[in-house]
mmCIF file of C-alpha atoms in Angstrom:
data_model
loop_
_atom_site.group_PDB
_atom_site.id
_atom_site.type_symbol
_atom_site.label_atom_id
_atom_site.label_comp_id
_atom_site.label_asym_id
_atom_site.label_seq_id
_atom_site.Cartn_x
_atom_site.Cartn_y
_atom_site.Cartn_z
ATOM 1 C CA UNK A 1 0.000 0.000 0.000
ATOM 2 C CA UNK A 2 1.353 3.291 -1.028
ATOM 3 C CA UNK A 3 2.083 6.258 1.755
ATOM 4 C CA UNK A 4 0.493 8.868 1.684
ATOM 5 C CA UNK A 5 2.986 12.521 1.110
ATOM 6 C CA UNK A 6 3.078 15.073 3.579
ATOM 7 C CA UNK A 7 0.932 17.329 2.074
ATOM 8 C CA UNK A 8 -2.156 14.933 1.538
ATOM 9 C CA UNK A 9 -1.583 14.149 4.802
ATOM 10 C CA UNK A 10 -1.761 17.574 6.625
ATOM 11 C CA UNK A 11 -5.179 17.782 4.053
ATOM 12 C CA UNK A 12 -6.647 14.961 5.658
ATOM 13 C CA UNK A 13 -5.880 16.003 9.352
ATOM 14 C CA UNK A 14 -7.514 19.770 8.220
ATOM 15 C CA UNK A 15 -10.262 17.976 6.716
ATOM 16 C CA UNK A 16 -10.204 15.284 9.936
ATOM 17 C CA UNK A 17 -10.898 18.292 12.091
ATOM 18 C CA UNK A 18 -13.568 20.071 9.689
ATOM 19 C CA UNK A 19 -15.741 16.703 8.955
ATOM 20 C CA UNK A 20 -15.353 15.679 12.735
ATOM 21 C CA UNK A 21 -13.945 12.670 11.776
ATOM 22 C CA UNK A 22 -11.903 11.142 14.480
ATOM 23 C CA UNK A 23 -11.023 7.773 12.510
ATOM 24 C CA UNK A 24 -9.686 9.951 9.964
ATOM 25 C CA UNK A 25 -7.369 12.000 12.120
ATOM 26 C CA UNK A 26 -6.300 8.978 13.734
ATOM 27 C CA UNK A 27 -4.855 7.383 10.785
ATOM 28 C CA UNK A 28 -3.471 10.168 9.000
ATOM 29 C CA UNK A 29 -1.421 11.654 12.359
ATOM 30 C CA UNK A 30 -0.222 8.521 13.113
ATOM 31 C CA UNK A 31 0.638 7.461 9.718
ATOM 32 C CA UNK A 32 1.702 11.429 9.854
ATOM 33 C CA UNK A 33 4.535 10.857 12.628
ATOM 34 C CA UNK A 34 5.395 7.357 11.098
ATOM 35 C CA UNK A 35 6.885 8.912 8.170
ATOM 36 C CA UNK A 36 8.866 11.235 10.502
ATOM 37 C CA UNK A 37 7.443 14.262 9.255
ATOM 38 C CA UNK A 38 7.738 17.670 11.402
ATOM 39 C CA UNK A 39 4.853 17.638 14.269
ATOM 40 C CA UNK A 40 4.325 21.529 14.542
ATOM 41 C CA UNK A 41 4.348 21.577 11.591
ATOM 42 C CA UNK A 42 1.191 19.447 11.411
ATOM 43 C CA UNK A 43 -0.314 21.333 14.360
ATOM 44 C CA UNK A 44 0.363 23.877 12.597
ATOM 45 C CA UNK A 45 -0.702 23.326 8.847
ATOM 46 C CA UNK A 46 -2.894 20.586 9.605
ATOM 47 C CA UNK A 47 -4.938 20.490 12.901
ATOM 48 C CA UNK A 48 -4.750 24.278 13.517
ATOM 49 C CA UNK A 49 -5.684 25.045 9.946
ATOM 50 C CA UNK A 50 -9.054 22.982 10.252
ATOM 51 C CA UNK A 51 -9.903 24.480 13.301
ATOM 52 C CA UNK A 52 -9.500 27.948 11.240
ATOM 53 C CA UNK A 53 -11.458 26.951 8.596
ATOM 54 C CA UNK A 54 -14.153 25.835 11.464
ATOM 55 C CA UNK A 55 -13.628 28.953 13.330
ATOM 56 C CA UNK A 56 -14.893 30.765 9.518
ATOM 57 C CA UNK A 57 -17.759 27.858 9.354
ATOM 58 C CA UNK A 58 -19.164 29.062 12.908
ATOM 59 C CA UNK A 59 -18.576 32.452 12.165
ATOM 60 C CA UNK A 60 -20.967 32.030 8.908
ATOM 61 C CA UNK A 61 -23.668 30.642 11.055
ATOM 62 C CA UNK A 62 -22.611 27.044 9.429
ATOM 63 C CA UNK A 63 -21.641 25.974 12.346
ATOM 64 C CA UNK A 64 -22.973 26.287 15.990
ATOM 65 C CA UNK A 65 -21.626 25.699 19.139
ATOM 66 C CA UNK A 66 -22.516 21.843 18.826
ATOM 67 C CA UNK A 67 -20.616 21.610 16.108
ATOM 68 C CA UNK A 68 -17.587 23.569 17.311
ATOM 69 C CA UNK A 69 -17.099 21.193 20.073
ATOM 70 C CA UNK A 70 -17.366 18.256 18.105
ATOM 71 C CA UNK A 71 -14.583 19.743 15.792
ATOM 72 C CA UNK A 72 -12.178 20.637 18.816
ATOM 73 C CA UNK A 73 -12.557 16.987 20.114
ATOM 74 C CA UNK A 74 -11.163 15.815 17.076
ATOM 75 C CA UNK A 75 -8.553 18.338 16.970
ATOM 76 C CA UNK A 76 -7.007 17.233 20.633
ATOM 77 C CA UNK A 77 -7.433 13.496 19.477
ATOM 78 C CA UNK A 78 -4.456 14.835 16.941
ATOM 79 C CA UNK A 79 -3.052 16.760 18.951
ATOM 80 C CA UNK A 80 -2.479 13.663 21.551
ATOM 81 C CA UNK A 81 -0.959 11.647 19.179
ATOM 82 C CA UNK A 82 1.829 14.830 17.983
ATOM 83 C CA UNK A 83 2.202 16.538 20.960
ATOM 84 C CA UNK A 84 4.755 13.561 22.149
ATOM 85 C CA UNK A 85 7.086 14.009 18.914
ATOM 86 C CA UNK A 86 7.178 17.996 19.125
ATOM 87 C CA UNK A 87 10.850 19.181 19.410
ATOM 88 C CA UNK A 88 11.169 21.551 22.887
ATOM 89 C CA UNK A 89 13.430 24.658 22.173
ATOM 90 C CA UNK A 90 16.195 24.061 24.303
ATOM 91 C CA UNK A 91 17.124 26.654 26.959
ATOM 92 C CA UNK A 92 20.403 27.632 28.675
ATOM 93 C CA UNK A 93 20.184 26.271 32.346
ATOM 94 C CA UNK A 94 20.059 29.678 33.812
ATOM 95 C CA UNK A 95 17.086 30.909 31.765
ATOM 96 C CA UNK A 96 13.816 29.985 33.314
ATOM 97 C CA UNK A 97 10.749 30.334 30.994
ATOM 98 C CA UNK A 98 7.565 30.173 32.817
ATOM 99 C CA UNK A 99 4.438 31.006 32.081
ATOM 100 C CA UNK A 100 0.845 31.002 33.420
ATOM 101 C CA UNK A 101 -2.187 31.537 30.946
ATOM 102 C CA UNK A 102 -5.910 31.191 30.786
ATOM 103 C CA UNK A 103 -9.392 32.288 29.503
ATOM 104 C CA UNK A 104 -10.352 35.639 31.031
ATOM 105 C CA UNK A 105 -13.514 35.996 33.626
ATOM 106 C CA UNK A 106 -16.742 35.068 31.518
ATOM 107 C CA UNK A 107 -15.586 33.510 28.529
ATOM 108 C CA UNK A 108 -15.410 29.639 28.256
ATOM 109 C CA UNK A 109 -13.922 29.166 24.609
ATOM 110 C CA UNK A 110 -10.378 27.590 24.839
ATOM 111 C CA UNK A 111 -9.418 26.186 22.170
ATOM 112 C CA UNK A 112 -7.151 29.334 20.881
ATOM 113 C CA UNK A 113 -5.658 29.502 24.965
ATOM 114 C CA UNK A 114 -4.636 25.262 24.606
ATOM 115 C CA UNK A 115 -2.668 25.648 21.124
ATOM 116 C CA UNK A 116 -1.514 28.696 22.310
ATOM 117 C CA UNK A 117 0.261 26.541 25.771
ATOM 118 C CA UNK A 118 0.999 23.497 23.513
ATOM 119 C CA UNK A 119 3.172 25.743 21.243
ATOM 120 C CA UNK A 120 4.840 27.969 24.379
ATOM 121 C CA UNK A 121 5.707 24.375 25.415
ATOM 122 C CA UNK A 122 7.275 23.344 22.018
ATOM 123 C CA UNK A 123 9.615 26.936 22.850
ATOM 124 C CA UNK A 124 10.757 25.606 26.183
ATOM 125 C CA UNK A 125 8.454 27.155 28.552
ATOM 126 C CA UNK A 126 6.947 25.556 31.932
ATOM 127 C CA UNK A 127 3.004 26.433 31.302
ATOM 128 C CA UNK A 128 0.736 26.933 34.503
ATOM 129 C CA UNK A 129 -2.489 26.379 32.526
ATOM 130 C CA UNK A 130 -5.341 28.289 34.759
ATOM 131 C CA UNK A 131 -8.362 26.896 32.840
ATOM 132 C CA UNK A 132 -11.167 28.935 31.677
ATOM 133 C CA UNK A 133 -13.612 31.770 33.073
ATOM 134 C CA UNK A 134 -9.840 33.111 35.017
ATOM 135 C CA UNK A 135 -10.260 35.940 37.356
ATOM 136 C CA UNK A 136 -7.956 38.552 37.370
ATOM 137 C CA UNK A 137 -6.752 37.969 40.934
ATOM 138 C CA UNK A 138 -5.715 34.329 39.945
ATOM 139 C CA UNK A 139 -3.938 35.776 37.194
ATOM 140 C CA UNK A 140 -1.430 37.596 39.462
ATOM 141 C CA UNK A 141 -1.864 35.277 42.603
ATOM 142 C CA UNK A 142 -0.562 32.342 40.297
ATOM 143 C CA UNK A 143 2.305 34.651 38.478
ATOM 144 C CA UNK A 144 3.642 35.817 42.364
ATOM 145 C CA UNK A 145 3.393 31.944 43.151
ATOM 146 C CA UNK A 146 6.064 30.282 40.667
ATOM 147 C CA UNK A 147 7.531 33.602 39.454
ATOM 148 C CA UNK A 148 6.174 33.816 35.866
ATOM 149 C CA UNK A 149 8.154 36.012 33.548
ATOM 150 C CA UNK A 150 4.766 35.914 31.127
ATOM 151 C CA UNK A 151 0.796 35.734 31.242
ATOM 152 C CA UNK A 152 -0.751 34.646 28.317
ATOM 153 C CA UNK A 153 -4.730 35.935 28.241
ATOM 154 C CA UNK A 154 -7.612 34.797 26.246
ATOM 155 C CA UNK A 155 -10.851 35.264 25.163
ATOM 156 C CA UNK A 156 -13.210 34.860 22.388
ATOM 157 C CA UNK A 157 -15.814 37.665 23.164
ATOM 158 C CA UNK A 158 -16.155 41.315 22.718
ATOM 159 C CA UNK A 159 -17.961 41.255 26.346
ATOM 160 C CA UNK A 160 -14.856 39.753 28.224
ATOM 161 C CA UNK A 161 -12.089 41.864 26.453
ATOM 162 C CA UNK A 162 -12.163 44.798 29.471
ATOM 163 C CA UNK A 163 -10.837 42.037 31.738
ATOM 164 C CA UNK A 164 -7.756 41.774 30.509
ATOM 165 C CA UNK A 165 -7.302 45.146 31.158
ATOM 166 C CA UNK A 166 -8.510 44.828 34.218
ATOM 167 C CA UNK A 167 -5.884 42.149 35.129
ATOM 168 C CA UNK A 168 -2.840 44.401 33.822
ATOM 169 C CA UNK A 169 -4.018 47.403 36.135
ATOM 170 C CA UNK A 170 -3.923 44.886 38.691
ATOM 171 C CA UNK A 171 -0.211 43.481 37.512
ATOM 172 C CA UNK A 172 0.258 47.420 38.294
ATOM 173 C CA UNK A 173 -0.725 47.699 41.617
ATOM 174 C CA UNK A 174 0.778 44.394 42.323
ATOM 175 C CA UNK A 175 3.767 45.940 41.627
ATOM 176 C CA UNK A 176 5.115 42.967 39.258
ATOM 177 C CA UNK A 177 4.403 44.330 35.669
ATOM 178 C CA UNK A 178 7.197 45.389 34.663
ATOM 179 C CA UNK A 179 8.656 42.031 35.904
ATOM 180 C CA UNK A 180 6.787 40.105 33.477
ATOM 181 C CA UNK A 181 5.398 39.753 29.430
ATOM 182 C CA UNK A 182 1.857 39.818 29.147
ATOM 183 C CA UNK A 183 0.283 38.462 25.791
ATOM 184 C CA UNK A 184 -3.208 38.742 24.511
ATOM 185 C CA UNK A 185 -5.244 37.035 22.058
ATOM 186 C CA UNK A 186 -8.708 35.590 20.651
ATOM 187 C CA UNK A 187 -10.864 36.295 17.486
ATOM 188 C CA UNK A 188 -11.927 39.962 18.512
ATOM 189 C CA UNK A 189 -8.679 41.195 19.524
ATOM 190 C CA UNK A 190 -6.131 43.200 17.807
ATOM 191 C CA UNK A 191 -2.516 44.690 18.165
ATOM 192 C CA UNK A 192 -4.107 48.024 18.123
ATOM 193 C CA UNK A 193 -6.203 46.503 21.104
ATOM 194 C CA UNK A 194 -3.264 45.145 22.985
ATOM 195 C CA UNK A 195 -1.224 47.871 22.482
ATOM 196 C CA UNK A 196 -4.185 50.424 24.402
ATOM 197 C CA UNK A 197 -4.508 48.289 27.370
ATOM 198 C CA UNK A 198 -0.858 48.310 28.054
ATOM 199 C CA UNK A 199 0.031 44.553 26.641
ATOM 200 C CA UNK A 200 3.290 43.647 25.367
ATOM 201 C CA UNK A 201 2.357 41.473 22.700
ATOM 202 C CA UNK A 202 -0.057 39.930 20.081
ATOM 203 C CA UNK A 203 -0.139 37.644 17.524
ATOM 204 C CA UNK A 204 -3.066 36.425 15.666
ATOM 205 C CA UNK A 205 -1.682 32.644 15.322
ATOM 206 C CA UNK A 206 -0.424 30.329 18.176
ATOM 207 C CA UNK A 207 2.504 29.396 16.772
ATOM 208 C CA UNK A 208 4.325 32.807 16.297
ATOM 209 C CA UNK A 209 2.168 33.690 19.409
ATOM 210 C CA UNK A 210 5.017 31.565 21.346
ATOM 211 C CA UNK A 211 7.806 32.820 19.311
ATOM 212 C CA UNK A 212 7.049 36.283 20.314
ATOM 213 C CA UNK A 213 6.243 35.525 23.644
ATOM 214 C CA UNK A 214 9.609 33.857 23.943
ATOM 215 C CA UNK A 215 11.377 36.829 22.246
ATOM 216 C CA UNK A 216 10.105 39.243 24.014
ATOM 217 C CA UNK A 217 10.686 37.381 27.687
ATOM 218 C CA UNK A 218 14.512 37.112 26.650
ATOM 219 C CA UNK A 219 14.738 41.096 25.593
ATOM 220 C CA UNK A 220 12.733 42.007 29.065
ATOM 221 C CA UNK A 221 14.308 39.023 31.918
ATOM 222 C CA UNK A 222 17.124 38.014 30.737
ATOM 223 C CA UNK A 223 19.159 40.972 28.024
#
């Protein structure tokens, strides 16, 4: 039986993840890392880019939240099987990367906030995952707790965006922001948007997300 090439494989993952079709995502990340192929890279090109063309499907009122779910199930079932052949960045002993994220107060969508961990992972970074509906006070309680150098935020709606200002004012008076990266993201927000509420970065994809992230921890901790 012949194997199937890289790109037809990433195709069937993206279409895996659009048709909710576990069996299919299955067999074509396994048969995916088999062939040795590059396993961001099918995050990346593969999973991430069906959940993108889900996120447009949803958006169009083709999809509802049913749907959605169904879709993200089938993403982590790939992700499970290429998260254990992703290549960590590797670090110099004396730089610690840690970082805490979540889904701000209200908002329950994280799919964006668990790609966005998986691929801080892939750059070397210890993640403190805080879940979803994250107050602000966790934010900072869980940043003084193992000495986070970033907080990555979340959310998916317009309604919940104010808290992660409300969060960096409180990295203020907590006197630890300037200690610390904070990054934002999610389908309504922008860099114009980060940049106003006093963020440090944003990217609109999870992979440079993390490369960013990491960038900009190095320049502020550890230049």
């Amino acid at each position: 039986m012949k194997m199937a090439d890289k790109q037809t494989l990433l195709s069937q993952m993206a279409e895996a993840v659009v048709e909710m079709d576990e069996d299919l995502v299955g067999e074509a990340a396994t048969e995916y890392v088999n062939e040795g192929h590059d396993a961001l890279e099918g995050i990346t090109a593969g999973l991430s880019a069906g959940m993108e063309e889900v996120g447009h499907l949803y958006e169009e009122q083709e999809y509802y939240i049913p749907e959605l779910l169904i879709c993200s199930e089938v993403m982590y079932k790939g992700m499970d099987i290429l998260r254990p052949h992703l290549n960590k960045a590797a670090s110099d002993d004396k730089v610690k990367l840690k970082a805490v994220v979540g889904v701000v107060e209200g908002d329950t969508h994280d799919i964006g906030k668990n790609l966005f961990k998986i691929m801080l992972e892939t750059q070397g970074f210890e993640v403190y995952d805080l879940g979803r509906d994250v107050p602000p006070d966790q934010f900072i309680d869980k940043a003084k707790e193992v000495g986070a150098n970033l907080i990555g935020m979340s959310t998916l709606m317009t309604t919940t965006m104010r808290n992660m200002e409300v969060t960096i004012e409180k990295l203020k008076e907590a006197g630890i922001r300037d200690s610390l990266v904070v990054m934002v993201g999610g389908g309504p927000i922008s860099h114009d948007f980060a940049m106003k509420i006093g963020a440090d970065g944003y990217e609109a994809e999870a992979s440079r997300a993390a490369e960013t992230a990491k960038r900009l921890v190095m320049k502020k901790c550890y230049a």
